[in-house]
Amino acid sequence: MAEFILYHTDGCHLCHQAEALLLDAGLNYALVDICDDDALAERYGVRIPVVLRTLDSAELGWPFNSEALASFKDAAPNSVAS
C-alpha cells in the first residue's frame, strides 16, 4: 500500500511539478486522477495537486516545495504503538 496519494488530473502542469517532487524525495505514492470520481473532483477540483498521507489522512496542498514535502513526510505519526 502506498504511503502517500497524489491527487491530480492529466494535463495539470502543477501536478507534474508535484509528482517530480515526490519522485525526487523517493516517496512511495499512488496517483489518483480526480476526474475518475465525481466526489474527488468536487473536493479537490480547484486545489490540486494535493498529497494525502495515508497513515492519518493529513493533506499537503499546493504550493509546496521539497522542504515542505520532507517536513510533511517526517511529521507522520508513528504507526507502531508504544
Tab-separated table of N, CA, C and O in Angstrom:
chain	number	residue	atom	x	y	z
A	1	MET	N	0.842	-1.195	0.000
A	1	MET	CA	0.000	0.000	0.000
A	1	MET	C	0.880	1.249	0.000
A	1	MET	O	1.882	1.326	0.701
A	2	ALA	N	0.495	2.214	-0.792
A	2	ALA	CA	1.238	3.458	-0.889
A	2	ALA	C	1.118	4.262	0.405
A	2	ALA	O	0.056	4.304	1.022
A	3	GLU	N	2.205	4.895	0.774
A	3	GLU	CA	2.204	5.747	1.967
A	3	GLU	C	1.570	7.103	1.706
A	3	GLU	O	1.100	7.763	2.629
A	4	PHE	N	1.571	7.511	0.431
A	4	PHE	CA	1.029	8.808	0.044
A	4	PHE	C	0.191	8.642	-1.220
A	4	PHE	O	0.410	7.728	-2.011
A	5	ILE	N	-0.759	9.552	-1.396
A	5	ILE	CA	-1.561	9.615	-2.615
A	5	ILE	C	-1.405	11.020	-3.177
A	5	ILE	O	-1.518	12.008	-2.431
A	6	LEU	N	-1.138	11.105	-4.462
A	6	LEU	CA	-1.114	12.395	-5.136
A	6	LEU	C	-2.394	12.521	-5.944
A	6	LEU	O	-2.597	11.802	-6.920
A	7	TYR	N	-3.268	13.415	-5.486
A	7	TYR	CA	-4.477	13.708	-6.243
A	7	TYR	C	-4.098	14.686	-7.349
A	7	TYR	O	-3.473	15.715	-7.100
A	8	HIS	N	-4.457	14.339	-8.575
A	8	HIS	CA	-4.037	15.100	-9.744
A	8	HIS	C	-5.078	14.945	-10.836
A	8	HIS	O	-6.103	14.295	-10.654
A	9	THR	N	-4.775	15.532	-11.982
A	9	THR	CA	-5.508	15.278	-13.200
A	9	THR	C	-4.533	15.426	-14.368
A	9	THR	O	-3.540	16.149	-14.265
A	10	ASP	N	-4.798	14.710	-15.433
A	10	ASP	CA	-3.935	14.789	-16.603
A	10	ASP	C	-3.935	16.210	-17.156
A	10	ASP	O	-4.953	16.900	-17.127
A	11	GLY	N	-2.797	16.632	-17.640
A	11	GLY	CA	-2.688	17.949	-18.239
A	11	GLY	C	-2.462	19.077	-17.253
A	11	GLY	O	-2.387	20.238	-17.649
A	12	CYS	N	-2.352	18.770	-15.991
A	12	CYS	CA	-2.132	19.780	-14.948
A	12	CYS	C	-0.628	19.951	-14.757
A	12	CYS	O	0.033	19.056	-14.237
A	13	HIS	N	-0.092	21.096	-15.179
A	13	HIS	CA	1.353	21.297	-15.074
A	13	HIS	C	1.826	21.358	-13.626
A	13	HIS	O	2.919	20.917	-13.302
A	14	LEU	N	0.997	21.870	-12.736
A	14	LEU	CA	1.363	21.890	-11.315
A	14	LEU	C	1.424	20.467	-10.758
A	14	LEU	O	2.277	20.156	-9.925
A	15	CYS	N	0.542	19.614	-11.234
A	15	CYS	CA	0.539	18.215	-10.797
A	15	CYS	C	1.813	17.512	-11.247
A	15	CYS	O	2.374	16.700	-10.504
A	16	HIS	N	2.283	17.846	-12.434
A	16	HIS	CA	3.536	17.270	-12.923
A	16	HIS	C	4.707	17.727	-12.053
A	16	HIS	O	5.604	16.943	-11.742
A	17	GLN	N	4.680	18.993	-11.651
A	17	GLN	CA	5.721	19.510	-10.768
A	17	GLN	C	5.675	18.803	-9.413
A	17	GLN	O	6.722	18.444	-8.850
A	18	ALA	N	4.477	18.611	-8.881
A	18	ALA	CA	4.325	17.934	-7.591
A	18	ALA	C	4.804	16.491	-7.679
A	18	ALA	O	5.503	16.004	-6.778
A	19	GLU	N	4.470	15.806	-8.766
A	19	GLU	CA	4.909	14.427	-8.917
A	19	GLU	C	6.435	14.341	-8.995
A	19	GLU	O	7.046	13.433	-8.423
A	20	ALA	N	7.052	15.292	-9.654
A	20	ALA	CA	8.515	15.313	-9.725
A	20	ALA	C	9.122	15.449	-8.332
A	20	ALA	O	10.129	14.807	-8.018
A	21	LEU	N	8.501	16.254	-7.483
A	21	LEU	CA	8.986	16.404	-6.107
A	21	LEU	C	8.857	15.094	-5.335
A	21	LEU	O	9.762	14.717	-4.582
A	22	LEU	N	7.744	14.393	-5.504
A	22	LEU	CA	7.562	13.103	-4.837
A	22	LEU	C	8.587	12.089	-5.326
A	22	LEU	O	9.142	11.335	-4.527
A	23	LEU	N	8.827	12.084	-6.628
A	23	LEU	CA	9.825	11.173	-7.192
A	23	LEU	C	11.213	11.489	-6.645
A	23	LEU	O	11.948	10.584	-6.231
A	24	ASP	N	11.570	12.765	-6.633
A	24	ASP	CA	12.880	13.176	-6.124
A	24	ASP	C	13.057	12.812	-4.661
A	24	ASP	O	14.158	12.498	-4.219
A	25	ALA	N	11.959	12.841	-3.908
A	25	ALA	CA	12.009	12.515	-2.483
A	25	ALA	C	12.015	11.009	-2.235
A	25	ALA	O	12.198	10.562	-1.113
A	26	GLY	N	11.784	10.227	-3.287
A	26	GLY	CA	11.769	8.775	-3.154
A	26	GLY	C	10.583	8.245	-2.368
A	26	GLY	O	10.671	7.186	-1.745
A	27	LEU	N	9.478	8.970	-2.405
A	27	LEU	CA	8.304	8.556	-1.633
A	27	LEU	C	7.531	7.453	-2.346
A	27	LEU	O	7.471	7.400	-3.574
A	28	ASN	N	6.917	6.596	-1.554
A	28	ASN	CA	6.043	5.536	-2.040
A	28	ASN	C	4.643	6.146	-2.178
A	28	ASN	O	3.984	6.409	-1.170
A	29	TYR	N	4.215	6.396	-3.418
A	29	TYR	CA	2.935	7.080	-3.618
A	29	TYR	C	2.147	6.436	-4.753
A	29	TYR	O	2.682	5.717	-5.585
A	30	ALA	N	0.860	6.737	-4.737
A	30	ALA	CA	-0.040	6.332	-5.803
A	30	ALA	C	-0.641	7.590	-6.411
A	30	ALA	O	-0.874	8.580	-5.706
A	31	LEU	N	-0.886	7.542	-7.699
A	31	LEU	CA	-1.563	8.639	-8.385
A	31	LEU	C	-3.049	8.354	-8.438
A	31	LEU	O	-3.456	7.245	-8.794
A	32	VAL	N	-3.851	9.346	-8.099
A	32	VAL	CA	-5.302	9.220	-8.213
A	32	VAL	C	-5.801	10.416	-9.009
A	32	VAL	O	-5.655	11.570	-8.579
A	33	ASP	N	-6.370	10.132	-10.177
A	33	ASP	CA	-6.912	11.183	-11.035
A	33	ASP	C	-8.305	11.541	-10.532
A	33	ASP	O	-9.205	10.690	-10.506
A	34	ILE	N	-8.473	12.791	-10.145
A	34	ILE	CA	-9.760	13.210	-9.574
A	34	ILE	C	-10.882	13.185	-10.601
A	34	ILE	O	-12.059	13.146	-10.229
A	35	CYS	N	-10.549	13.188	-11.868
A	35	CYS	CA	-11.582	13.154	-12.918
A	35	CYS	C	-12.289	11.810	-12.991
A	35	CYS	O	-13.331	11.694	-13.624
A	36	ASP	N	-11.721	10.794	-12.344
A	36	ASP	CA	-12.323	9.461	-12.353
A	36	ASP	C	-13.385	9.283	-11.269
A	36	ASP	O	-14.004	8.229	-11.181
A	37	ASP	N	-13.595	10.315	-10.442
A	37	ASP	CA	-14.516	10.195	-9.313
A	37	ASP	C	-15.162	11.554	-9.060
A	37	ASP	O	-14.456	12.526	-8.758
A	38	ASP	N	-16.475	11.624	-9.170
A	38	ASP	CA	-17.182	12.899	-9.004
A	38	ASP	C	-16.947	13.523	-7.633
A	38	ASP	O	-16.800	14.741	-7.516
A	39	ALA	N	-16.911	12.702	-6.584
A	39	ALA	CA	-16.699	13.236	-5.233
A	39	ALA	C	-15.302	13.834	-5.093
A	39	ALA	O	-15.130	14.893	-4.474
A	40	LEU	N	-14.302	13.166	-5.676
A	40	LEU	CA	-12.938	13.702	-5.617
A	40	LEU	C	-12.826	14.979	-6.438
A	40	LEU	O	-12.148	15.934	-6.029
A	41	ALA	N	-13.480	15.014	-7.591
A	41	ALA	CA	-13.464	16.215	-8.425
A	41	ALA	C	-14.085	17.385	-7.677
A	41	ALA	O	-13.579	18.517	-7.731
A	42	GLU	N	-15.160	17.130	-6.956
A	42	GLU	CA	-15.813	18.170	-6.167
A	42	GLU	C	-14.902	18.647	-5.034
A	42	GLU	O	-14.775	19.837	-4.762
A	43	ARG	N	-14.248	17.702	-4.371
A	43	ARG	CA	-13.419	18.022	-3.201
A	43	ARG	C	-12.109	18.712	-3.582
A	43	ARG	O	-11.681	19.653	-2.920
A	44	TYR	N	-11.459	18.233	-4.650
A	44	TYR	CA	-10.116	18.700	-4.976
A	44	TYR	C	-10.028	19.511	-6.269
A	44	TYR	O	-8.938	19.938	-6.634
A	45	GLY	N	-11.130	19.729	-6.936
A	45	GLY	CA	-11.120	20.327	-8.267
A	45	GLY	C	-10.299	21.594	-8.420
A	45	GLY	O	-9.602	21.756	-9.413
A	46	VAL	N	-10.352	22.485	-7.464
A	46	VAL	CA	-9.607	23.742	-7.573
A	46	VAL	C	-8.371	23.752	-6.679
A	46	VAL	O	-7.676	24.755	-6.602
A	47	ARG	N	-8.097	22.615	-6.003
A	47	ARG	CA	-6.975	22.572	-5.058
A	47	ARG	C	-5.806	21.712	-5.507
A	47	ARG	O	-4.778	21.707	-4.847
A	48	ILE	N	-5.965	20.928	-6.574
A	48	ILE	CA	-4.895	20.016	-6.959
A	48	ILE	C	-3.666	20.806	-7.405
A	48	ILE	O	-3.801	21.929	-7.883
A	49	PRO	N	-2.514	20.203	-7.206
A	49	PRO	CA	-2.238	18.890	-6.640
A	49	PRO	C	-2.301	18.906	-5.112
A	49	PRO	O	-1.957	19.890	-4.472
A	50	VAL	N	-2.739	17.782	-4.571
A	50	VAL	CA	-2.802	17.577	-3.119
A	50	VAL	C	-2.176	16.225	-2.820
A	50	VAL	O	-2.480	15.233	-3.478
A	51	VAL	N	-1.299	16.200	-1.812
A	51	VAL	CA	-0.707	14.950	-1.342
A	51	VAL	C	-1.415	14.556	-0.057
A	51	VAL	O	-1.540	15.365	0.865
A	52	LEU	N	-1.886	13.326	-0.013
A	52	LEU	CA	-2.538	12.786	1.181
A	52	LEU	C	-1.617	11.738	1.791
A	52	LEU	O	-1.093	10.875	1.087
A	53	ARG	N	-1.389	11.858	3.104
A	53	ARG	CA	-0.621	10.856	3.839
A	53	ARG	C	-1.610	9.794	4.301
A	53	ARG	O	-2.518	10.081	5.072
A	54	THR	N	-1.475	8.570	3.813
A	54	THR	CA	-2.483	7.536	4.053
A	54	THR	C	-2.551	7.111	5.516
A	54	THR	O	-3.602	6.669	5.967
A	55	LEU	N	-1.472	7.250	6.244
A	55	LEU	CA	-1.439	6.816	7.636
A	55	LEU	C	-2.455	7.550	8.500
A	55	LEU	O	-3.102	6.956	9.362
A	56	ASP	N	-2.620	8.850	8.248
A	56	ASP	CA	-3.521	9.640	9.090
A	56	ASP	C	-4.431	10.578	8.300
A	56	ASP	O	-5.120	11.411	8.870
A	57	SER	N	-4.419	10.462	6.971
A	57	SER	CA	-5.258	11.269	6.075
A	57	SER	C	-4.938	12.759	6.111
A	57	SER	O	-5.760	13.577	5.703
A	58	ALA	N	-3.751	13.116	6.585
A	58	ALA	CA	-3.333	14.517	6.543
A	58	ALA	C	-3.059	14.891	5.091
A	58	ALA	O	-2.657	14.045	4.281
A	59	GLU	N	-3.291	16.150	4.765
A	59	GLU	CA	-3.116	16.619	3.395
A	59	GLU	C	-2.108	17.757	3.327
A	59	GLU	O	-2.047	18.600	4.224
A	60	LEU	N	-1.351	17.752	2.249
A	60	LEU	CA	-0.435	18.844	1.925
A	60	LEU	C	-0.879	19.396	0.581
A	60	LEU	O	-0.841	18.699	-0.434
A	61	GLY	N	-1.342	20.629	0.594
A	61	GLY	CA	-1.833	21.246	-0.632
A	61	GLY	C	-0.775	22.096	-1.304
A	61	GLY	O	0.162	22.567	-0.665
A	62	TRP	N	-0.956	22.260	-2.593
A	62	TRP	CA	-0.069	23.088	-3.390
A	62	TRP	C	-0.294	24.536	-3.023
A	62	TRP	O	-1.433	24.906	-2.710
A	63	PRO	N	0.702	25.366	-2.980
A	63	PRO	CA	2.074	25.115	-3.402
A	63	PRO	C	2.918	24.542	-2.270
A	63	PRO	O	2.730	24.894	-1.102
A	64	PHE	N	3.826	23.643	-2.639
A	64	PHE	CA	4.816	23.128	-1.704
A	64	PHE	C	6.107	22.854	-2.458
A	64	PHE	O	6.096	22.704	-3.679
A	65	ASN	N	7.195	22.842	-1.714
A	65	ASN	CA	8.497	22.567	-2.305
A	65	ASN	C	9.076	21.314	-1.647
A	65	ASN	O	8.404	20.674	-0.819
A	66	SER	N	10.292	20.972	-1.982
A	66	SER	CA	10.887	19.743	-1.454
A	66	SER	C	11.046	19.804	0.060
A	66	SER	O	10.872	18.791	0.745
A	67	GLU	N	11.343	20.976	0.608
A	67	GLU	CA	11.489	21.105	2.055
A	67	GLU	C	10.149	20.890	2.766
A	67	GLU	O	10.078	20.203	3.786
A	68	ALA	N	9.092	21.480	2.236
A	68	ALA	CA	7.769	21.302	2.822
A	68	ALA	C	7.320	19.846	2.721
A	68	ALA	O	6.721	19.309	3.665
A	69	LEU	N	7.635	19.207	1.599
A	69	LEU	CA	7.277	17.802	1.429
A	69	LEU	C	8.035	16.932	2.423
A	69	LEU	O	7.454	16.029	3.026
A	70	ALA	N	9.313	17.214	2.636
A	70	ALA	CA	10.109	16.453	3.606
A	70	ALA	C	9.557	16.643	5.012
A	70	ALA	O	9.459	15.676	5.779
A	71	SER	N	9.182	17.857	5.368
A	71	SER	CA	8.598	18.115	6.685
A	71	SER	C	7.283	17.375	6.854
A	71	SER	O	7.001	16.818	7.920
A	72	PHE	N	6.479	17.365	5.795
A	72	PHE	CA	5.198	16.656	5.822
A	72	PHE	C	5.427	15.161	6.022
A	72	PHE	O	4.765	14.524	6.833
A	73	LYS	N	6.398	14.610	5.300
A	73	LYS	CA	6.720	13.185	5.433
A	73	LYS	C	7.205	12.880	6.844
A	73	LYS	O	6.756	11.919	7.470
A	74	ASP	N	8.096	13.717	7.360
A	74	ASP	CA	8.677	13.479	8.682
A	74	ASP	C	7.689	13.695	9.817
A	74	ASP	O	7.902	13.204	10.926
A	75	ALA	N	6.604	14.410	9.565
A	75	ALA	CA	5.602	14.679	10.597
A	75	ALA	C	4.600	13.534	10.743
A	75	ALA	O	3.718	13.590	11.602
A	76	ALA	N	4.754	12.482	9.946
A	76	ALA	CA	3.824	11.357	10.014
A	76	ALA	C	3.873	10.732	11.397
A	76	ALA	O	4.949	10.533	11.956
A	77	PRO	N	2.719	10.452	11.965
A	77	PRO	CA	2.693	9.808	13.274
A	77	PRO	C	3.305	8.406	13.192
A	77	PRO	O	3.248	7.758	12.158
A	78	ASN	N	3.883	7.996	14.287
A	78	ASN	CA	4.492	6.665	14.358
A	78	ASN	C	3.396	5.620	14.277
A	78	ASN	O	2.430	5.674	15.024
A	79	SER	N	3.536	4.682	13.361
A	79	SER	CA	2.495	3.662	13.173
A	79	SER	C	2.605	2.536	14.183
A	79	SER	O	1.748	1.684	14.256
A	80	VAL	N	3.672	2.536	14.986
A	80	VAL	CA	3.864	1.487	15.987
A	80	VAL	C	3.470	2.051	17.352
A	80	VAL	O	3.991	3.063	17.775
A	81	ALA	N	2.526	1.386	18.006
A	81	ALA	CA	2.082	1.835	19.330
A	81	ALA	C	3.179	1.609	20.346
A	81	ALA	O	3.888	0.610	20.310
A	82	SER	N	3.315	2.547	21.287
A	82	SER	CA	4.342	2.391	22.315
A	82	SER	C	3.774	1.885	23.607
A	82	SER	O	2.635	1.835	23.838
